[in-house]
Amino acid sequence: MKTGGSKVIEVDGKYHVWTDRVGTGAVKMLTLHGGPGFTHDYLECFEDFLPQHGISFYYYDQLGSGSSDRPDDVKLWTVDRFRGEVEQVRKGLGLDKFYLYGHSWGGMLGIEYALEHQDHLKALIISDMTAGIPEYEAYAQKLLGELSEDDRKTLEKYAAAGNFEAPEYQEIMFGKVYAAHLIRINPWPEPVDRAFKKFNAQVYNTMQGPNEFVISGNFKSWSRWADLPKIKVPTLIIAGGKGTMNPSDIRRMGRLIPRSRVVITEGSHLSMYDDQERYFRELVRFIKDVEAGRFK
């Protein structure tokens, strides 16, 4: 039966996650969206850049997100369970020797998957994610420190009270911090706006915390720096120079992963939009180099 590429896959023996294939090219790529708790929607710009190069890719809404099941159970929202879910999705799609692309939290999940299952990978693409949350937090504080003294005091006041939904707090975070470092386009592209409207706060708050710059969830101590040399497959590490990850940390990842290439764009955390031509040029170049055996 033809479904246009969409397929529902059972995970954990009782839940179902939604996937969708775009393109029919021989090169296969599975995408891991950010969040955690966001959706595939903001990756829809990939449709304009990859299929015409013979690259077919799969959207996948992780459990709790988008068109997948959304169980109300905080015990499900752990790094280990999501890593196992990716392997179940790989099997369900029949993928092997494929490209695994992960953005933000998806990049963290991609590192986790590669460390356990890289025998199934042809290559790994880590987009806008560092290898440790402590380093991520340190850089986040540096970026917040660039705000005016009044803005910093306002954020500190509401954070101390745990009132992250206060209009004054949200105005600074979205109007100034996110505008400078998350996506440098106003108004937001429709797929980005749609992804934010659909995100599952329970998943996000349980694992990450109240926002991109306050980490209080269960992956707060996550760090894989010591394990990066174990990743032997060709790896592209790409990040926005004006984003939420320290470019120095991104370059350090490149020194630790043996067969890696590092690209720092002029964009933000979502440089697939605000430095779009460079971002996709580098993605396609990496894939073509791997396919041609030019990546050593």
XYZ file of C-alpha atoms in Angstrom:
296
model
C 0.000 0.000 0.000
C 1.340 3.421 -0.963
C 1.289 5.981 1.852
C 3.393 8.778 0.397
C 6.268 7.718 2.635
C 4.601 7.868 6.028
C 4.884 4.928 8.403
C 3.993 4.349 12.045
C 6.466 2.259 14.023
C 5.832 0.488 17.320
C 8.312 1.231 20.112
C 8.632 -0.204 23.601
C 6.030 -2.792 22.707
C 3.037 -0.496 23.128
C 3.627 3.011 21.778
C 3.717 4.276 18.219
C 5.879 6.923 16.580
C 5.303 8.630 13.248
C 7.857 8.714 10.435
C 7.778 10.006 6.875
C 10.140 9.544 3.935
C 10.944 12.439 1.607
C 12.546 11.564 -1.723
C 13.527 8.289 -3.343
C 17.301 8.672 -3.672
C 19.693 5.872 -2.816
C 21.370 7.826 -0.008
C 19.351 7.457 3.201
C 19.310 9.847 6.162
C 17.327 9.673 9.405
C 16.727 13.015 11.129
C 16.530 13.559 14.884
C 14.771 16.794 15.793
C 15.618 19.012 18.716
C 13.865 19.720 21.955
C 13.426 17.333 23.589
C 9.703 17.485 23.025
C 9.726 19.524 19.816
C 8.702 18.092 16.439
C 10.115 17.435 12.984
C 8.289 20.452 11.519
C 11.150 22.952 11.602
C 13.307 20.582 9.515
C 10.940 20.870 6.547
C 13.379 23.239 4.819
C 15.466 20.111 4.094
C 12.970 19.289 1.342
C 14.305 22.175 -0.741
C 17.948 21.094 -0.574
C 18.473 17.324 -0.235
C 16.214 15.242 -2.542
C 17.566 16.897 -5.698
C 21.006 15.519 -4.773
C 19.771 11.942 -4.548
C 19.382 12.084 -0.759
C 16.176 10.667 0.694
C 15.554 11.449 4.318
C 13.155 10.471 7.043
C 11.273 12.718 9.415
C 10.575 11.143 12.771
C 8.543 12.630 15.622
C 10.037 11.183 18.784
C 7.679 9.667 21.346
C 5.755 12.446 23.069
C 6.079 14.743 20.058
C 3.986 15.817 17.101
C 2.098 13.016 15.373
C 3.553 10.288 17.597
C 1.890 8.972 20.750
C 2.032 11.396 23.662
C 1.827 9.305 26.840
C 1.507 11.187 30.117
C 4.374 9.483 31.936
C 7.475 11.417 32.986
C 9.388 8.167 33.579
C 9.616 7.770 29.796
C 11.613 10.925 29.251
C 15.215 9.793 29.644
C 18.272 9.791 27.395
C 18.618 6.000 27.632
C 15.028 5.319 26.575
C 15.229 7.696 23.623
C 18.507 6.113 22.483
C 16.784 2.721 22.446
C 13.848 4.232 20.595
C 16.090 5.397 17.751
C 17.342 1.836 17.268
C 13.758 0.571 17.166
C 12.935 3.195 14.529
C 16.002 2.201 12.486
C 14.845 -1.401 12.487
C 11.288 -0.408 11.666
C 12.457 1.578 8.642
C 14.890 -1.115 7.550
C 17.834 1.283 7.525
C 21.462 0.198 7.524
C 24.634 2.061 6.582
C 22.659 5.281 6.726
C 23.386 8.884 7.661
C 22.160 9.925 11.094
C 21.467 13.646 11.406
C 20.730 15.200 14.781
C 20.071 18.851 15.590
C 20.423 20.289 19.108
C 18.963 17.653 21.472
C 18.851 15.462 18.372
C 22.629 15.917 18.065
C 23.037 14.772 21.649
C 20.861 11.765 20.865
C 22.917 11.133 17.725
C 26.112 10.991 19.778
C 24.443 8.543 22.146
C 23.251 6.352 19.281
C 26.635 6.360 17.553
C 28.416 5.272 20.711
C 26.200 2.201 20.980
C 25.184 1.377 17.409
C 27.681 2.922 15.009
C 28.003 -0.407 13.189
C 24.748 0.580 11.449
C 25.938 4.046 10.450
C 27.603 5.231 7.282
C 28.151 8.680 8.799
C 27.004 11.001 11.574
C 25.977 14.668 11.387
C 25.928 16.595 14.667
C 24.297 19.990 14.258
C 24.423 22.688 16.929
C 25.173 20.502 19.925
C 28.168 20.318 22.196
C 29.344 17.134 23.912
C 28.514 18.151 27.471
C 25.759 20.050 29.253
C 28.132 21.720 31.780
C 29.924 23.407 28.856
C 26.594 24.309 27.291
C 25.498 25.947 30.555
C 28.737 27.884 30.909
C 28.352 29.362 27.434
C 24.673 30.126 28.038
C 25.648 32.189 31.056
C 28.226 34.032 28.974
C 25.573 34.904 26.397
C 23.119 36.051 29.080
C 25.921 38.169 30.515
C 25.900 40.219 27.309
C 22.448 41.583 28.165
C 22.015 44.936 29.848
C 22.220 45.024 33.640
C 18.495 45.760 33.876
C 17.602 42.802 31.665
C 19.863 40.482 33.649
C 18.286 41.583 36.917
C 14.799 41.006 35.507
C 15.702 37.475 34.394
C 17.342 36.721 37.737
C 14.320 37.973 39.667
C 11.836 35.754 37.866
C 14.202 32.782 37.746
C 14.689 32.970 41.512
C 10.916 32.847 41.911
C 10.611 30.014 39.397
C 8.277 32.188 37.352
C 9.644 31.548 33.879
C 6.295 32.290 32.245
C 6.162 35.894 33.447
C 5.561 38.240 30.485
C 8.607 40.359 31.358
C 10.824 37.253 31.468
C 9.429 35.892 28.209
C 9.798 39.266 26.480
C 13.529 39.345 27.185
C 14.110 35.688 26.345
C 12.237 35.725 23.044
C 12.720 39.364 22.064
C 16.422 39.601 22.821
C 18.117 36.288 23.703
C 16.359 33.990 21.234
C 16.378 36.728 18.582
C 20.165 36.937 18.841
C 21.096 33.289 19.318
C 18.222 30.908 18.487
C 17.114 32.277 15.113
C 18.072 35.621 13.633
C 14.993 36.032 11.433
C 11.863 38.015 12.253
C 9.160 36.925 11.784
C 10.072 33.294 12.290
C 9.734 30.950 9.303
C 6.375 29.179 9.447
C 7.802 25.674 10.168
C 9.757 27.038 13.150
C 6.720 28.836 14.521
C 4.637 25.681 14.049
C 7.182 23.508 15.879
C 7.164 25.846 18.890
C 3.373 25.806 19.005
C 3.274 21.991 18.979
C 6.048 21.177 21.441
C 5.398 18.991 24.481
C 6.369 20.948 27.592
C 6.325 17.858 29.812
C 9.113 16.177 27.835
C 11.106 19.400 27.542
C 10.792 20.431 31.173
C 11.565 16.934 32.480
C 14.776 16.587 30.502
C 15.963 20.132 29.786
C 14.249 22.642 32.041
C 12.150 25.788 31.560
C 14.027 27.149 28.515
C 17.130 26.926 26.337
C 19.246 28.805 28.868
C 18.159 27.240 32.157
C 19.085 23.557 32.493
C 17.422 21.852 35.448
C 16.181 18.591 33.899
C 17.447 15.035 34.140
C 20.169 15.393 31.502
C 21.831 18.243 33.386
C 24.997 16.234 34.079
C 25.227 14.628 30.622
C 28.757 14.598 29.192
C 30.352 12.496 26.466
C 33.662 14.283 25.914
C 35.698 11.293 27.067
C 33.836 8.982 24.680
C 34.067 11.023 21.474
C 37.250 9.259 20.243
C 35.189 6.040 20.087
C 33.141 7.457 17.200
C 34.927 6.105 14.138
C 32.439 6.845 11.354
C 32.821 10.011 9.227
C 31.289 12.852 11.202
C 30.234 16.371 10.281
C 30.005 18.775 13.208
C 28.233 21.942 12.113
C 27.061 24.838 14.263
C 26.091 28.483 14.055
C 28.805 30.847 15.206
C 26.143 33.137 16.670
C 24.166 30.268 18.203
C 23.890 28.764 21.664
C 26.945 26.509 21.453
C 30.493 27.726 22.061
C 32.413 27.530 18.753
C 35.497 26.555 20.766
C 33.618 23.515 22.104
C 32.520 22.596 18.582
C 36.135 22.703 17.376
C 37.206 20.639 20.388
C 34.705 17.971 19.350
C 36.344 17.923 15.935
C 39.736 17.281 17.476
C 38.376 14.371 19.511
C 36.335 12.569 16.838
C 38.945 10.958 14.567
C 37.224 11.232 11.156
C 35.461 14.546 11.502
C 34.933 17.843 9.724
C 33.970 21.031 11.572
C 31.932 23.833 10.009
C 31.053 27.057 11.838
C 28.418 29.047 9.957
C 27.467 32.712 10.294
C 24.040 31.726 11.589
C 22.442 31.019 14.943
C 21.179 27.816 16.558
C 18.851 27.428 13.573
C 21.344 28.258 10.853
C 19.487 25.959 8.469
C 17.368 29.111 8.162
C 19.536 32.139 8.902
C 22.633 30.905 7.013
C 20.709 28.547 4.814
C 22.789 28.371 1.628
C 26.044 27.704 3.493
C 24.419 25.220 5.863
C 23.018 22.991 3.139
C 26.011 23.415 0.862
C 28.184 21.956 3.630
C 25.706 19.151 4.399
C 25.531 18.096 0.772
C 29.303 18.413 0.297
C 29.937 16.179 3.301
C 27.518 13.514 2.089
C 28.930 13.586 -1.442
C 32.477 13.304 -0.095
C 31.523 10.281 2.015
C 29.706 8.663 -0.903
C 32.680 9.219 -3.202
C 35.164 7.826 -0.700
C 36.892 11.210 -0.405
C 36.344 11.461 3.354
C 39.239 9.802 5.142
